[in-house]
Amino acid sequence: MDQKSTTLSKKKWGFRGNSELQAEPETTIRGALTLLMSNLNISDDRPVIPMSVSEPSAFPCFKTTQIATDAIAEAVKSSEFTSYPPTEGILPARRAVAEHLSKTLPDKLSPDDVFMTMGCQQAAQAILHVLGGSKLNILLPIPCFPYYDVYARSSRLEVRYYNLLPDKNWEVDLDSVIAVADENTVAMVIINPGNPCGNVFTYHHLKKVAETARELGILVVSDEVYAHIVFGENPYVPMGVFGSITPVITLGSISKRWLVPGWRIGWLVTHDPDGILKEHGIIKSIQQYFHVSTYPPAFIQGAIPDILAKTNDEFFSRILNLIKESANSCYEGIKDVPGITCPNKPQGSMCVMVKLDISVFEDIKDDLDFCVKLAKEESVLILPGVSVGLRNWLRVTFAIDQSYLEDGIKRLKSFCERHSKGA
Ligand SMILES: *Cc1c(COP(=O)(O)O)cnc(C)c1O
């Protein structure tokens, strides 16, 4: 080796990965899932029951509508969408989203309030990036869809948690919001209909959330990716209804309601009737974010007007009925399983939180241990509560084919019975 390569080989590399992205694997859904899958027993001939991700599109009964697939095919065939789209999205798509959402809002949205994103996930990433800055903090619920935590930290936001109350159907504990907020708090995030809890906030409660946010001088970021997926007593109320109380940013997509998570299209929408977001440079920052980030493919945006305007109620109500039936059989089935209880019947979204009573079991250490052993012994995948911030709870996704769900609950029951003390 010559002199030069020796010195090079001794060079100490001056880089390292973003430490915020190196959390324990079980603290993200994908990470937990990878861990569980690696524990599956390949010699078990039974099918794997995926009660772990809200992705029913894997089952034939949860196929999207042909109106949506036709709209995509037409957009491709038209050759109209081959150029780079404008960074905030193509106008017909933004207009279609504005019209679609305005149907349930008191004030009409304009296309300028809408930014097209790669799913609700990019919308979340975008807004946290825009709000980020050292010394600032954001309020997230416990339990929470885990991406918010990672995105917030990666955006230099300190994360503070407020509680959701299982005894009050997972309503926001407004006292805990007030307790953790300070003058450096920029926003609070809510998810409604709720993932992971399967709850739906009432109009009255959302109004109180808005009033609390106003008092604190913060905005509300509302993840409504499950908009309209409600089947209990509370109707879906968009947070944008309260935009005149405090500024609201709504995140959404077609992933869940149209059962096409792989198409990667969604939106970020500002509800700012009093121009507060504009005045504080938030709108400008959102625009700048999309100037330097990526955005959804033009032809998928091109299909959005038809997808939103033409999908019929028959499709929505058929899918909603399937999800509702699954939610009911999940809730009823769990009543017979020793060691786990479901404090609230799910009213929306595709999943629910159930509480694990570890003391019932002989040889189970905690929720993660429970889920790993369940995967190994019964080929059933359920997300440990730790992935959504609640130790010794489980997040159960019920939006799967009925026969799989029944099989899954049966296996869950025999697992719990087998591991119970004195079994
Ligand atoms: C699925 C999900 C997302 C991601 O939605 P995409 O449109 O697939 O990016 C965001 N938030 C919540 C609460 C979800 O359940």
XYZ file of C-alpha atoms and ligand atoms in Angstrom:
438
model
C 0.000 0.000 0.000
C 1.369 3.409 -0.847
C 1.562 6.312 1.542
C -1.621 7.978 0.290
C -3.997 5.031 0.574
C -2.677 4.308 4.091
C -3.630 7.777 5.278
C -6.988 7.478 3.506
C -7.774 4.176 5.162
C -7.059 5.766 8.534
C -9.422 8.650 7.898
C -12.238 8.820 10.407
C -15.537 9.183 8.607
C -17.257 12.370 9.613
C -20.882 11.313 9.136
C -23.502 9.319 10.940
C -27.194 8.500 10.460
C -29.911 10.742 11.853
C -30.253 9.468 15.416
C -33.964 10.304 15.428
C -34.451 7.608 12.800
C -32.613 4.973 14.836
C -35.233 4.348 17.512
C -36.012 0.803 18.681
C -37.736 -1.095 15.825
C -40.952 -1.692 17.779
C -41.557 2.048 18.086
C -42.717 2.264 14.466
C -45.432 0.163 12.862
C -43.217 -1.109 10.063
C -40.421 -1.833 12.529
C -42.699 -3.777 14.872
C -44.150 -5.638 11.937
C -40.750 -6.671 10.632
C -39.891 -7.981 14.083
C -43.155 -9.957 14.332
C -42.826 -11.376 10.822
C -39.319 -12.579 11.569
C -40.843 -14.595 14.411
C -43.470 -16.366 12.306
C -43.191 -20.132 12.284
C -42.757 -21.118 8.638
C -43.839 -24.697 9.287
C -47.304 -23.537 10.406
C -49.556 -24.410 7.448
C -52.334 -22.061 8.517
C -52.619 -18.682 6.824
C -51.093 -15.702 8.612
C -53.826 -13.437 10.061
C -52.751 -9.802 9.610
C -54.595 -7.906 12.363
C -51.706 -5.478 12.431
C -51.986 -3.015 9.561
C -54.959 -1.048 8.298
C -54.631 -2.312 4.784
C -57.776 -4.265 3.903
C -57.041 -3.913 0.181
C -55.080 -7.170 0.466
C -58.460 -9.017 0.607
C -60.664 -9.424 -2.511
C -63.792 -8.212 -0.660
C -62.038 -4.891 -0.066
C -61.315 -4.108 -3.702
C -61.508 -0.490 -4.801
C -64.241 0.727 -7.132
C -63.822 0.402 -10.881
C -64.583 4.111 -11.115
C -61.203 4.725 -9.500
C -59.224 2.259 -11.625
C -60.903 3.582 -14.794
C -60.028 7.152 -13.804
C -56.359 6.200 -13.476
C -56.370 4.318 -16.795
C -58.038 7.244 -18.569
C -55.557 9.711 -17.110
C -52.629 7.629 -18.380
C -54.165 7.068 -21.805
C -54.978 10.744 -22.287
C -51.240 11.579 -22.400
C -52.185 14.864 -20.749
C -50.197 14.161 -17.613
C -46.682 13.480 -18.792
C -45.043 16.739 -17.681
C -43.852 17.734 -14.229
C -46.923 18.872 -12.322
C -46.866 22.220 -10.496
C -45.258 21.616 -7.095
C -48.456 22.333 -5.126
C -50.463 19.998 -7.391
C -52.414 20.347 -10.610
C -55.313 22.801 -10.462
C -58.132 20.339 -11.352
C -57.015 18.037 -8.517
C -56.780 20.887 -5.991
C -60.162 22.191 -7.074
C -61.684 18.700 -6.798
C -60.347 18.258 -3.255
C -61.578 21.734 -2.265
C -65.062 20.940 -3.576
C -65.098 17.474 -2.034
C -64.166 18.752 1.440
C -66.353 21.867 1.215
C -69.455 19.658 1.178
C -69.068 19.187 4.944
C -67.712 22.657 5.824
C -69.439 25.960 6.609
C -66.940 28.016 4.567
C -66.058 27.025 1.027
C -62.426 26.079 0.467
C -60.541 27.451 -2.511
C -58.081 25.385 -4.591
C -55.369 27.639 -3.126
C -56.033 26.095 0.289
C -55.107 22.639 -1.045
C -51.695 21.030 -1.607
C -51.493 17.595 -3.220
C -49.226 15.150 -1.382
C -47.957 11.595 -1.618
C -50.565 10.220 0.745
C -51.521 11.530 4.148
C -48.071 10.518 5.304
C -46.300 13.128 3.210
C -48.871 15.698 4.294
C -47.905 14.933 7.921
C -44.218 15.100 7.125
C -44.726 18.399 5.277
C -46.571 20.217 8.027
C -44.192 19.073 10.765
C -41.262 20.150 8.622
C -42.879 23.543 8.070
C -43.578 24.027 11.778
C -40.155 22.757 12.858
C -37.481 24.795 14.569
C -35.239 24.528 17.592
C -36.785 25.355 20.977
C -40.284 24.821 19.530
C -42.512 21.980 20.608
C -45.586 20.123 19.347
C -48.260 18.237 21.270
C -49.054 14.668 20.247
C -51.656 12.326 21.733
C -50.865 9.180 23.660
C -51.580 6.748 22.117
C -50.645 8.022 18.669
C -50.023 6.867 15.131
C -46.236 6.587 15.501
C -45.005 8.465 12.434
C -45.818 11.819 14.014
C -43.224 11.319 16.697
C -40.456 10.438 14.245
C -41.345 13.225 11.813
C -41.548 15.809 14.593
C -38.146 14.876 15.997
C -36.603 14.825 12.536
C -38.019 18.338 12.064
C -36.276 19.617 15.209
C -39.510 19.786 17.188
C -39.566 18.754 20.797
C -42.410 16.295 21.304
C -44.732 16.663 24.280
C -47.564 14.295 24.970
C -51.112 14.834 26.047
C -53.431 12.017 27.040
C -56.432 10.470 25.405
C -58.883 9.169 28.004
C -59.925 5.523 27.605
C -62.721 6.024 30.147
C -64.170 8.841 28.053
C -64.071 7.038 24.737
C -60.564 8.346 24.088
C -61.475 12.016 24.226
C -58.627 14.513 24.500
C -57.640 15.204 28.104
C -57.729 18.980 27.702
C -56.201 19.533 31.135
C -53.154 17.552 30.054
C -52.943 19.662 26.871
C -52.898 22.840 28.954
C -50.412 21.322 31.399
C -47.752 20.493 28.790
C -48.155 23.513 26.503
C -46.015 26.634 26.860
C -45.108 29.711 24.828
C -42.961 27.589 22.484
C -45.790 25.239 21.548
C -46.748 25.576 17.885
C -49.502 23.033 17.351
C -51.381 20.021 18.603
C -52.096 16.975 16.477
C -55.385 15.096 16.616
C -56.383 12.018 14.640
C -60.104 11.737 13.980
C -61.589 9.175 13.349
C -58.947 7.710 15.596
C -56.036 5.460 14.838
C -55.120 3.555 17.017
C -58.262 3.882 19.191
C -61.151 3.527 16.747
C -62.932 6.460 18.422
C -64.799 9.383 16.816
C -64.852 12.823 18.451
C -68.174 14.625 18.861
C -68.853 18.108 17.471
C -68.990 19.432 21.001
C -65.625 17.933 21.943
C -63.894 19.168 18.768
C -65.188 22.646 19.499
C -63.636 22.479 22.960
C -60.355 21.312 21.405
C -60.437 24.342 19.092
C -61.202 26.704 21.982
C -58.344 25.276 24.038
C -55.969 25.658 21.079
C -57.097 29.247 20.641
C -56.439 29.997 24.282
C -52.941 28.552 23.906
C -52.360 30.390 20.619
C -51.597 27.190 18.711
C -52.983 25.629 15.578
C -54.635 22.240 15.246
C -53.281 19.664 12.805
C -56.091 17.188 12.151
C -55.323 13.831 10.552
C -58.573 12.816 8.878
C -57.304 9.988 6.727
C -60.310 7.955 8.008
C -62.837 10.684 7.197
C -66.355 9.217 6.778
C -65.253 5.765 7.993
C -67.628 5.940 10.963
C -70.215 3.386 12.035
C -71.144 4.221 15.623
C -73.264 6.913 17.202
C -70.938 9.879 16.568
C -70.976 11.303 13.043
C -67.725 12.400 11.407
C -67.176 16.129 11.921
C -64.246 17.731 10.078
C -62.015 19.899 12.298
C -62.060 22.513 9.536
C -65.537 23.450 10.798
C -63.750 25.281 13.630
C -61.198 27.099 11.473
C -62.588 30.459 12.599
C -61.854 29.598 16.242
C -58.226 28.587 15.617
C -56.337 27.867 12.380
C -56.660 24.243 11.307
C -54.606 22.124 8.938
C -56.338 19.005 7.692
C -54.439 16.005 6.361
C -56.192 13.389 4.258
C -55.938 10.950 1.396
C -57.838 8.418 -0.675
C -55.756 5.549 0.777
C -58.271 4.304 3.329
C -61.733 5.236 2.090
C -60.994 4.147 -1.483
C -58.792 1.224 -0.344
C -55.813 2.256 -2.500
C -52.926 2.965 -0.091
C -50.413 2.038 -2.783
C -51.504 4.878 -5.065
C -49.899 7.395 -2.729
C -52.113 10.405 -3.112
C -53.456 12.718 -0.455
C -53.689 16.348 0.570
C -52.767 19.023 3.031
C -55.506 21.640 3.437
C -55.429 24.940 5.306
C -58.521 26.332 7.032
C -57.579 29.896 7.683
C -60.590 32.179 7.268
C -58.943 34.936 9.327
C -55.630 34.810 7.457
C -53.572 33.936 10.559
C -51.502 31.238 8.831
C -50.801 33.620 5.977
C -49.809 36.425 8.295
C -47.351 34.161 10.126
C -45.685 32.909 6.959
C -47.001 29.360 7.272
C -48.612 29.319 3.821
C -45.413 30.596 2.252
C -43.371 27.934 4.091
C -45.712 25.195 2.885
C -45.250 26.442 -0.686
C -41.476 26.488 -0.208
C -41.540 22.964 1.219
C -43.145 21.653 -1.965
C -40.673 23.591 -4.111
C -37.891 21.431 -2.724
C -39.684 18.180 -1.865
C -41.350 15.657 -4.105
C -45.043 15.385 -5.007
C -47.433 12.794 -6.419
C -47.225 11.666 -10.063
C -49.179 13.891 -12.466
C -51.451 11.147 -13.862
C -52.621 10.112 -10.401
C -53.447 13.735 -9.700
C -55.174 13.799 -13.090
C -57.491 10.989 -11.955
C -58.494 12.708 -8.709
C -61.407 14.808 -10.055
C -63.191 11.704 -11.384
C -62.353 9.595 -8.337
C -63.741 12.178 -5.925
C -66.764 13.240 -7.948
C -67.919 9.950 -9.447
C -67.486 7.318 -6.733
C -70.999 6.360 -5.695
C -72.565 5.884 -2.286
C -73.209 2.241 -3.070
C -69.455 1.538 -2.986
C -68.941 3.520 0.227
C -71.842 1.934 2.065
C -70.886 -1.597 1.006
C -67.337 -1.123 2.334
C -68.552 0.645 5.465
C -70.913 -2.254 6.213
C -68.089 -4.756 5.885
C -65.913 -2.721 8.267
C -68.787 -2.262 10.715
C -69.532 -6.006 10.775
C -65.847 -6.734 11.376
C -65.696 -4.142 14.148
C -68.678 -5.754 15.860
C -67.408 -9.320 15.624
C -63.991 -8.186 16.854
C -65.515 -6.395 19.851
C -67.853 -9.278 20.695
C -65.165 -11.916 20.114
C -62.674 -10.249 22.434
C -65.183 -10.379 25.308
C -64.550 -14.136 25.497
C -60.761 -13.889 25.514
C -59.114 -14.089 28.948
C -56.576 -11.380 29.821
C -57.688 -8.735 27.338
C -60.511 -6.222 27.455
C -61.775 -3.645 25.015
C -62.878 -0.538 26.961
C -64.702 1.088 24.049
C -66.598 -0.352 21.146
C -64.931 0.936 17.961
C -66.924 3.669 16.208
C -64.670 4.476 13.290
C -61.381 3.873 11.438
C -60.136 0.297 11.103
C -58.576 -0.557 14.454
C -59.122 -0.501 18.198
C -57.041 -0.500 21.379
C -57.473 -3.382 23.811
C -55.978 -3.603 27.274
C -53.753 -6.452 28.277
C -53.835 -7.723 31.861
C -50.349 -9.199 32.157
C -51.067 -10.623 35.636
C -53.432 -13.167 34.054
C -50.604 -14.841 32.177
C -48.043 -17.387 33.308
C -45.149 -16.602 31.021
C -45.762 -13.319 29.199
C -43.569 -10.386 30.094
C -45.294 -7.504 28.337
C -47.202 -6.510 25.197
C -44.228 -6.964 22.887
C -43.530 -10.430 24.306
C -47.250 -11.231 23.891
C -47.240 -10.209 20.221
C -43.991 -12.002 19.396
C -45.239 -15.266 20.971
C -48.640 -14.880 19.323
C -46.943 -14.545 15.935
C -44.702 -17.529 16.621
C -47.362 -19.877 17.988
C -50.538 -18.835 16.193
C -49.399 -16.963 13.069
C -51.516 -13.993 14.150
C -50.063 -10.492 13.797
C -51.235 -7.860 16.292
C -49.400 -4.632 17.008
C -47.960 -4.189 20.518
C -49.219 -1.068 22.299
C -45.648 0.124 22.743
C -45.620 0.887 19.000
C -48.302 3.520 19.577
C -47.017 4.682 22.961
C -49.058 2.572 25.401
C -47.274 -0.257 27.176
C -49.383 -3.367 27.835
C -52.082 -2.534 25.391
C -52.589 -4.014 21.924
C -53.729 -2.393 18.706
C -56.036 -4.734 16.830
C -56.927 -4.071 13.201
C -60.344 -5.527 12.476
C -60.761 -4.382 8.860
C -59.918 -7.732 7.326
C -61.950 -10.475 5.662
C -64.606 -11.801 8.098
C -63.476 -15.434 7.946
C -59.885 -14.403 8.681
C -61.046 -12.222 11.542
C -63.061 -15.033 13.131
C -60.134 -17.408 12.725
C -57.791 -14.774 14.199
C -59.954 -14.210 17.288
C -60.252 -17.978 17.792
C -56.469 -18.395 17.693
C -56.023 -15.379 19.975
C -58.407 -16.996 22.453
C -56.645 -20.347 22.486
C -53.295 -18.561 22.855
C -54.528 -16.587 25.870
C -56.122 -19.658 27.459
C -52.954 -21.683 26.963
C -50.780 -19.013 28.596
C -53.141 -18.210 31.486
C -52.013 -19.027 35.017
C -53.225 -22.442 36.071
C -53.990 -23.466 32.502
C -52.766 5.085 7.165
C -52.580 6.334 7.921
C -51.830 7.391 7.399
C -51.109 7.291 6.103
O -51.976 7.484 5.046
P -51.423 7.397 3.543
O -52.440 8.135 2.762
O -51.343 5.958 3.194
O -50.095 8.059 3.520
C -51.744 8.561 8.133
N -52.337 8.694 9.333
C -53.048 7.694 9.868
C -53.691 7.905 11.200
C -53.189 6.467 9.192
O -53.861 5.472 9.747
